[in-house]
XYZ file of C-alpha atoms in Angstrom:
526
model
C 72.525 -7.312 107.631
C 70.234 -6.426 104.743
C 72.227 -7.164 101.620
C 71.140 -5.944 98.182
C 69.029 -8.353 96.155
C 70.770 -9.784 93.141
C 70.413 -12.726 90.834
C 74.116 -13.478 91.274
C 75.591 -14.464 94.661
C 77.721 -11.759 96.223
C 81.454 -12.298 96.367
C 83.197 -12.105 99.721
C 84.620 -8.716 98.762
C 81.157 -7.351 97.933
C 79.780 -8.646 101.243
C 82.722 -7.119 103.089
C 82.361 -3.689 101.464
C 78.606 -3.610 102.045
C 79.246 -4.490 105.672
C 81.748 -1.652 105.991
C 79.265 0.825 104.564
C 76.469 -0.422 106.805
C 78.565 -0.377 109.966
C 80.728 2.669 109.447
C 79.225 4.806 106.679
C 80.356 5.751 103.204
C 83.645 7.214 104.437
C 84.819 3.662 105.204
C 83.808 2.192 101.853
C 86.212 1.421 99.080
C 87.444 -1.315 96.824
C 88.671 -4.555 98.320
C 92.373 -5.347 98.190
C 94.663 -8.200 99.082
C 95.017 -8.671 102.831
C 97.613 -10.571 104.828
C 96.886 -11.396 108.472
C 100.059 -12.326 110.358
C 99.792 -13.998 113.773
C 103.021 -13.595 115.729
C 102.873 -16.172 118.506
C 100.856 -18.608 116.398
C 101.839 -21.524 118.637
C 100.457 -19.964 121.826
C 97.197 -20.402 123.720
C 95.697 -17.095 122.620
C 96.180 -17.956 118.952
C 94.922 -21.497 119.461
C 91.823 -20.654 121.496
C 90.764 -17.256 120.153
C 92.478 -15.818 117.078
C 92.318 -18.716 114.623
C 88.743 -19.430 115.726
C 87.683 -15.819 115.160
C 89.321 -15.758 111.732
C 87.604 -19.015 110.795
C 84.171 -17.693 111.838
C 84.680 -14.496 109.842
C 85.817 -16.513 106.832
C 82.955 -19.013 107.153
C 80.343 -16.234 107.329
C 81.767 -14.452 104.303
C 82.825 -11.360 106.244
C 86.395 -11.129 104.976
C 87.531 -9.930 101.540
C 88.205 -12.590 98.901
C 91.963 -12.263 98.791
C 92.769 -12.654 102.477
C 95.624 -14.927 103.545
C 96.772 -15.938 107.023
C 100.382 -16.414 108.106
C 101.493 -17.902 111.418
C 104.893 -17.033 112.867
C 106.458 -18.491 116.027
C 109.563 -20.164 117.391
C 108.035 -23.668 117.391
C 108.668 -26.146 114.610
C 105.095 -26.499 113.306
C 103.097 -27.034 110.135
C 99.695 -25.710 109.124
C 98.330 -29.182 109.793
C 99.693 -29.001 113.361
C 97.946 -25.674 113.870
C 94.713 -27.074 112.466
C 94.748 -29.999 114.902
C 95.331 -27.810 117.953
C 92.747 -25.184 116.948
C 89.898 -27.440 115.806
C 88.485 -28.107 119.324
C 87.806 -24.351 119.663
C 86.482 -23.643 116.169
C 82.968 -25.148 116.484
C 82.957 -26.617 112.990
C 79.677 -28.170 111.827
C 79.747 -31.415 109.828
C 78.603 -29.676 106.660
C 81.374 -27.071 106.874
C 84.242 -29.405 105.999
C 84.849 -28.013 102.498
C 84.752 -24.440 103.780
C 87.204 -25.331 106.545
C 89.574 -26.879 104.009
C 89.327 -23.706 101.954
C 90.169 -21.629 105.031
C 93.285 -23.612 105.891
C 94.381 -23.621 102.248
C 94.875 -19.880 102.719
C 97.100 -20.459 105.751
C 100.869 -20.787 105.924
C 103.413 -20.934 108.733
C 107.016 -19.823 109.274
C 109.370 -20.577 112.095
C 111.541 -17.749 113.383
C 112.969 -15.891 116.352
C 111.262 -12.776 117.691
C 114.495 -10.814 118.206
C 116.304 -11.884 115.026
C 116.126 -9.521 112.058
C 116.910 -12.261 109.549
C 113.762 -14.158 110.636
C 111.702 -11.108 109.727
C 113.481 -10.834 106.376
C 112.325 -14.388 105.656
C 108.833 -13.482 106.828
C 108.761 -10.455 104.535
C 109.951 -12.549 101.583
C 107.142 -15.006 102.249
C 104.540 -12.231 102.556
C 105.690 -10.712 99.288
C 105.281 -14.089 97.549
C 101.578 -14.325 98.454
C 98.826 -12.929 96.186
C 99.073 -9.162 96.095
C 102.750 -9.314 96.923
C 104.250 -6.060 98.096
C 100.932 -4.253 97.490
C 98.920 -6.256 100.019
C 97.575 -4.766 103.242
C 99.202 -6.269 106.326
C 97.728 -6.826 109.794
C 100.196 -7.970 112.461
C 98.627 -9.566 115.550
C 101.040 -9.681 118.500
C 99.747 -12.739 120.393
C 102.885 -12.527 122.508
C 104.030 -11.698 126.040
C 104.715 -7.970 126.534
C 108.371 -8.712 127.271
C 109.087 -9.123 123.547
C 106.980 -6.193 122.250
C 109.934 -3.835 121.843
C 111.965 -6.250 119.690
C 108.995 -7.452 117.653
C 107.644 -3.978 116.872
C 111.054 -2.694 115.855
C 111.632 -5.691 113.569
C 108.200 -5.396 111.961
C 108.832 -1.728 111.228
C 112.291 -2.373 109.816
C 111.685 -5.558 107.837
C 108.000 -6.359 107.231
C 105.941 -3.283 106.409
C 104.001 -3.170 103.155
C 106.364 -0.990 101.111
C 104.007 0.427 98.482
C 100.251 1.020 98.409
C 99.087 -1.367 101.134
C 98.284 -0.210 104.662
C 99.825 -1.691 107.816
C 98.028 -2.253 111.142
C 99.282 -3.632 114.441
C 97.086 -5.398 117.041
C 98.471 -5.525 120.575
C 97.163 -7.458 123.570
C 97.089 -6.172 127.142
C 98.806 -5.636 129.473
C 100.149 -2.428 127.981
C 102.825 -1.987 130.626
C 102.753 -2.573 134.387
C 102.319 1.020 135.519
C 102.274 4.557 134.173
C 106.025 4.737 133.517
C 106.359 1.397 131.706
C 103.209 2.104 129.713
C 104.562 5.498 128.681
C 107.867 3.937 127.648
C 106.030 1.397 125.466
C 103.819 4.108 123.958
C 106.857 6.265 123.188
C 108.584 3.296 121.541
C 105.518 2.579 119.399
C 105.126 6.256 118.483
C 108.637 6.201 116.990
C 107.680 3.269 114.769
C 103.993 3.636 113.880
C 101.282 6.240 113.615
C 98.489 6.110 116.181
C 95.968 5.146 113.498
C 98.053 2.038 112.776
C 97.955 0.788 116.401
C 95.000 -1.272 117.682
C 95.339 -1.925 121.437
C 92.791 -4.654 121.955
C 90.681 -5.065 125.096
C 88.349 -7.939 124.276
C 85.694 -6.612 126.660
C 85.097 -3.762 124.231
C 83.994 -6.376 121.711
C 81.297 -7.890 123.907
C 77.702 -7.396 122.789
C 76.377 -5.768 125.958
C 79.395 -3.493 126.422
C 78.882 -2.152 122.906
C 75.159 -1.910 123.656
C 75.801 0.678 126.382
C 76.121 3.503 123.859
C 72.849 2.662 122.114
C 71.078 2.117 125.433
C 72.204 5.489 126.747
C 72.116 7.707 123.681
C 69.391 6.030 121.610
C 66.643 6.250 124.248
C 64.954 9.392 125.535
C 63.885 7.358 128.552
C 67.314 7.238 130.207
C 68.818 10.629 129.388
C 67.142 12.746 132.118
C 67.900 10.220 134.880
C 71.463 9.188 133.951
C 73.179 11.593 136.374
C 73.859 12.421 140.025
C 70.323 13.724 140.562
C 68.802 10.274 140.074
C 71.640 7.731 140.382
C 72.801 6.791 143.862
C 75.746 4.635 142.777
C 77.112 2.614 139.864
C 78.497 -0.898 140.392
C 80.693 -2.678 137.844
C 81.290 -6.347 138.607
C 83.547 -9.066 137.203
C 83.432 -12.436 138.969
C 84.950 -15.787 138.041
C 84.218 -19.071 139.863
C 87.665 -20.565 139.266
C 91.128 -19.817 140.582
C 94.505 -19.488 138.927
C 95.973 -22.914 139.660
C 98.457 -23.829 136.941
C 98.537 -20.227 135.720
C 99.595 -18.691 139.004
C 103.092 -17.727 137.872
C 101.730 -15.524 135.087
C 98.942 -14.071 137.221
C 101.296 -13.311 140.108
C 103.232 -10.860 137.944
C 100.142 -8.711 137.507
C 97.347 -9.351 140.007
C 93.635 -8.685 139.709
C 93.872 -4.881 139.433
C 96.155 -4.987 136.394
C 94.404 -8.034 134.961
C 90.790 -6.801 135.140
C 90.143 -3.531 136.958
C 92.514 -1.129 135.205
C 91.266 -2.202 131.775
C 87.969 -4.142 131.496
C 86.072 -2.455 134.316
C 87.509 0.991 133.677
C 86.478 0.756 130.024
C 82.923 -0.096 131.075
C 82.988 2.826 133.499
C 83.949 5.189 130.666
C 81.057 4.032 128.486
C 78.627 4.368 131.399
C 79.840 7.814 132.489
C 80.863 9.657 129.321
C 78.937 12.492 127.694
C 77.218 11.980 124.354
C 79.883 12.099 121.611
C 79.422 14.392 118.623
C 79.059 11.307 116.415
C 79.961 7.621 116.292
C 83.236 8.489 114.566
C 85.925 6.613 116.567
C 87.854 9.646 117.773
C 84.671 11.423 118.877
C 83.854 8.444 121.096
C 87.386 8.036 122.426
C 87.670 11.765 123.146
C 84.703 11.511 125.512
C 86.187 8.472 127.258
C 89.420 10.361 127.879
C 87.461 13.285 129.358
C 85.888 10.917 131.896
C 89.247 9.466 132.920
C 90.717 12.928 133.402
C 87.962 13.642 135.949
C 88.947 10.663 138.140
C 91.565 11.219 140.847
C 94.062 8.436 141.650
C 92.265 5.862 143.774
C 92.915 6.163 147.501
C 93.960 3.093 149.509
C 91.165 3.811 152.007
C 88.667 3.217 149.188
C 90.058 -0.218 148.320
C 89.654 -3.728 149.761
C 92.058 -6.432 148.579
C 91.613 -10.172 148.983
C 93.403 -13.433 148.226
C 91.523 -16.732 148.088
C 92.298 -19.699 150.298
C 91.159 -23.263 149.836
C 87.761 -24.537 150.945
C 88.341 -27.612 153.147
C 84.868 -28.874 152.269
C 85.257 -28.258 148.540
C 86.095 -30.606 145.700
C 89.043 -30.691 143.317
C 90.916 -27.427 142.960
C 88.491 -25.583 145.251
C 90.360 -27.212 148.143
C 93.474 -25.327 147.062
C 94.220 -21.726 147.897
C 96.185 -19.285 145.767
C 99.370 -19.941 147.745
C 99.001 -23.717 147.281
C 99.980 -23.309 143.630
C 103.660 -24.395 143.411
C 104.263 -21.726 140.745
C 103.250 -18.937 143.176
C 105.753 -17.618 145.769
C 104.714 -18.771 149.239
C 104.827 -15.209 150.589
C 102.953 -13.649 147.634
C 100.856 -10.580 148.435
C 99.247 -10.514 144.989
C 95.499 -9.853 145.292
C 93.045 -12.162 143.548
C 90.110 -9.941 144.581
C 89.651 -6.170 144.700
C 86.873 -3.695 145.358
C 87.640 -0.036 144.663
C 85.526 3.111 144.800
C 86.190 5.831 142.219
C 84.593 9.247 141.780
C 84.086 11.125 138.510
C 84.468 14.781 139.475
C 82.329 16.507 136.893
C 78.911 18.142 136.747
C 77.054 14.958 135.799
C 78.560 12.585 138.363
C 80.007 14.597 141.256
C 79.492 12.658 144.475
C 78.292 9.419 142.856
C 80.466 6.417 143.817
C 81.552 4.107 141.000
C 82.182 0.751 142.667
C 84.494 -1.644 140.819
C 84.468 -5.262 142.043
C 86.452 -8.142 140.548
C 87.843 -11.435 141.699
C 88.844 -15.035 141.096
C 87.532 -18.181 142.848
C 84.216 -16.523 143.741
C 80.703 -17.947 143.994
C 79.649 -17.427 140.357
C 80.617 -16.263 136.896
C 79.213 -12.816 136.224
C 80.064 -9.507 134.608
C 77.584 -6.659 134.766
C 76.909 -2.942 135.076
C 74.356 -1.975 137.762
C 72.918 1.508 138.223
C 71.146 1.891 141.558
C 68.829 4.875 141.579
C 68.090 7.132 144.541
C 65.168 6.566 146.887
C 61.734 7.772 145.814
C 61.262 11.257 147.329
C 58.151 11.645 149.449
C 57.558 7.893 149.480
C 53.943 7.248 150.501
C 54.428 3.485 150.813
C 56.536 3.639 153.978
C 59.394 1.118 153.848
C 57.909 -1.155 151.190
C 59.703 0.372 148.175
C 63.163 -0.780 147.165
C 65.430 1.269 144.965
C 65.097 0.896 141.213
C 68.067 -0.676 139.468
C 69.051 -0.917 135.829
C 71.268 -3.950 135.214
C 73.208 -4.700 132.038
C 74.397 -8.315 132.196
C 77.506 -8.724 130.042
C 78.019 -12.421 130.759
C 76.756 -15.056 131.012
C 73.315 -14.918 129.397
C 73.346 -11.376 128.032
C 70.444 -9.333 129.371
C 69.126 -5.909 130.325
C 66.613 -5.730 133.124
C 65.059 -2.958 135.189
C 64.113 -3.654 138.789
C 60.983 -1.695 139.604
C 57.995 -1.579 141.949
C 54.468 -2.602 140.954
C 51.273 -3.325 142.863
C 51.145 -6.806 144.297
C 48.604 -8.765 142.193
C 45.186 -9.494 143.680
C 43.208 -7.761 146.392
C 46.348 -6.339 147.974
C 47.404 -2.705 147.729
C 51.078 -2.888 148.484
C 54.197 -2.531 146.298
C 56.102 -5.556 145.066
C 59.403 -5.665 143.260
C 59.449 -7.067 139.723
C 61.485 -6.723 136.530
C 61.199 -5.417 133.020
C 63.312 -8.073 131.388
C 65.147 -8.236 128.058
C 67.063 -11.507 128.031
C 68.790 -12.015 124.714
C 68.524 -15.782 124.492
C 64.734 -15.468 124.911
C 64.135 -12.382 122.783
C 66.653 -13.173 120.016
C 66.473 -16.957 119.845
C 67.854 -17.325 116.332
C 70.516 -14.623 116.484
C 74.148 -15.648 116.716
C 76.083 -13.133 118.778
C 79.642 -12.799 117.453
C 82.574 -13.573 119.687
C 84.378 -10.479 121.001
C 87.561 -11.305 119.067
C 85.550 -11.953 115.924
C 83.964 -8.506 116.163
C 87.198 -6.666 116.987
C 89.286 -8.349 114.293
C 86.615 -7.371 111.773
C 86.932 -3.778 113.026
C 90.663 -3.893 112.292
C 90.034 -5.034 108.721
C 87.519 -2.192 108.360
C 89.888 0.368 109.884
C 87.565 1.295 112.764
C 89.323 2.109 116.053
C 86.240 2.962 118.142
C 86.567 -0.150 120.300
C 90.332 0.050 120.791
C 92.357 1.904 123.391
C 94.129 5.116 122.380
C 97.482 6.137 123.888
C 96.135 9.104 125.895
C 93.291 6.927 127.197
C 95.832 4.356 128.326
C 97.930 7.018 130.030
C 94.987 8.324 132.053
C 93.918 4.812 133.070
C 97.372 4.036 134.453
C 97.514 7.426 136.209
C 94.465 6.421 138.263
C 95.884 3.109 139.525
C 99.682 3.460 139.512
C 100.032 5.188 142.939
C 97.948 2.448 144.572
C 99.915 -0.332 142.853
C 103.240 1.167 143.898
C 102.016 1.603 147.469
C 100.845 -2.023 147.620
C 104.183 -3.293 146.331
C 106.280 -1.028 148.558
C 104.378 -1.880 151.747
C 103.771 -5.506 150.700
C 100.117 -5.040 151.593
C 98.710 -8.372 152.753
C 95.323 -9.137 151.114
C 92.433 -10.338 153.273
C 91.915 -14.125 152.977
C 88.574 -15.349 151.617
C 87.274 -18.854 151.003
C 87.242 -20.357 147.501
C 83.655 -20.179 146.236
C 82.585 -17.340 148.527
C 81.625 -13.780 147.642
C 85.000 -12.424 148.733
C 85.995 -10.610 151.928
C 83.129 -9.255 154.024
C 85.136 -6.033 154.352
C 84.317 -5.346 150.693
C 80.597 -5.443 151.517
C 81.205 -3.027 154.380
C 82.972 -0.594 152.032
C 80.160 -0.772 149.478
C 77.546 -0.125 152.159
C 79.565 2.778 153.532
C 79.532 4.614 150.193
C 75.781 4.218 149.802
C 74.862 0.998 148.002
C 71.706 -0.494 149.529
C 71.558 -4.265 149.855
C 67.797 -4.682 149.633
C 65.236 -6.243 147.361
C 65.846 -9.365 145.371
C 65.706 -10.584 141.813
C 63.304 -13.496 141.533
C 64.738 -15.134 138.457
C 62.547 -14.461 135.443
C 64.416 -15.430 132.301
C 67.691 -13.693 133.118
C 69.752 -16.819 133.338
C 67.173 -18.403 135.687
C 69.311 -17.320 138.612
C 68.414 -15.629 141.859
C 70.087 -12.648 143.459
C 69.234 -12.357 147.127
C 69.659 -9.411 149.486
C 73.319 -8.794 150.157
C 74.526 -10.144 146.844
C 76.296 -8.321 144.054
């Protein structure tokens, strides 16, 4: 960020307003005001591990306006000092930042109250009005809460806690936004009665990740990719989310949703939209979100024949929790049919993508941690090198070790005259050694302060996403579809590989390592 030169240090408000102008243009600029950030569910894991940390990093780096205050609200009997102790392990505080940290927590306060009790919200409103800016302050309400209490909390915020005069009000909501199309629609209708759409920020933290946001610049800022980013050149698109750990200890919560609701219907589908959408008219949030909705409308509900479901079992030769399968968790019903792995094939029925399979793969207790987008291009027409050429692939590695690399063919070095696969490699930790990439929550919370909804989910976008998966989810639950067992630490069911091959993905070539995480991807791996 290239701040203006001045003999006087910039105030936080000046830094914040310059940042808004740089990121979002003059239409987002304006004078700084008092801001109140209210965390409902301040005693929970999400607040402890993510929200307070993100707020601290924004405060430490001078990216919040001067007069910003933070209020925790929960049922637990806590103090600010209690919150500080539980959050510190996740805040990455350097030794020299002690004074700044003290300043941050001096702007914090905490109230105890019940989520369904109107009088608790009256007390909260009285406290908010007593802070600097009073009734004029802007208010951001972060619902770090289970969805079961959303209806009560939203209604009470609207009735008791809105900024009554010149301040704006914004509401941040965590997924899941319902369990299916009907419950999602009911929640959206409830919210629409209480708030305007431009006040609602449905957060999907994957939209705050560096490489997910990079997809738009990669696609629309380079002449190189435009002519080939379509069905004429792309054979298939693979979106992958893999975690090397299971759900032990959290099985009860996971069992209510399963891997499709937890990852596929939101994280992977959002990445699909960014990979498949047409160029928006501008970077104005609604222009971008309009194009994402158009993509979703072109996708038919996923068919059960295009899906493979799995559930991990323990590895007898493993160590620790890897010996335990999903059903070994005492919090999980012994007859649970909840999938911990899923591969699904979707098709975008429009002129650009007709016939190209979009393969979504996600799972727990797999062989590695990885999230990526992979475009596999079609075979070279009229190939004069016989069978020695593998397909080109463009890979965007979201995590870990953010990277973009292009698998391509070059002449084997030396006296040989035969093709060899290599990579054009942009690994961020090598190329940008001194750049600190912001945490996804840090980036998205800053967007809320700035009033930018580009990286948040709109109600019609949510509706279309649930339309695609709800018939499959209902069919699974009605038939009690039994997932295919797979071993903890494996790549998942082999049937998923068979499905991917059937729709046209070629398991060939290999990635030799380079600087992309210093890992190897061998034939047959995704």
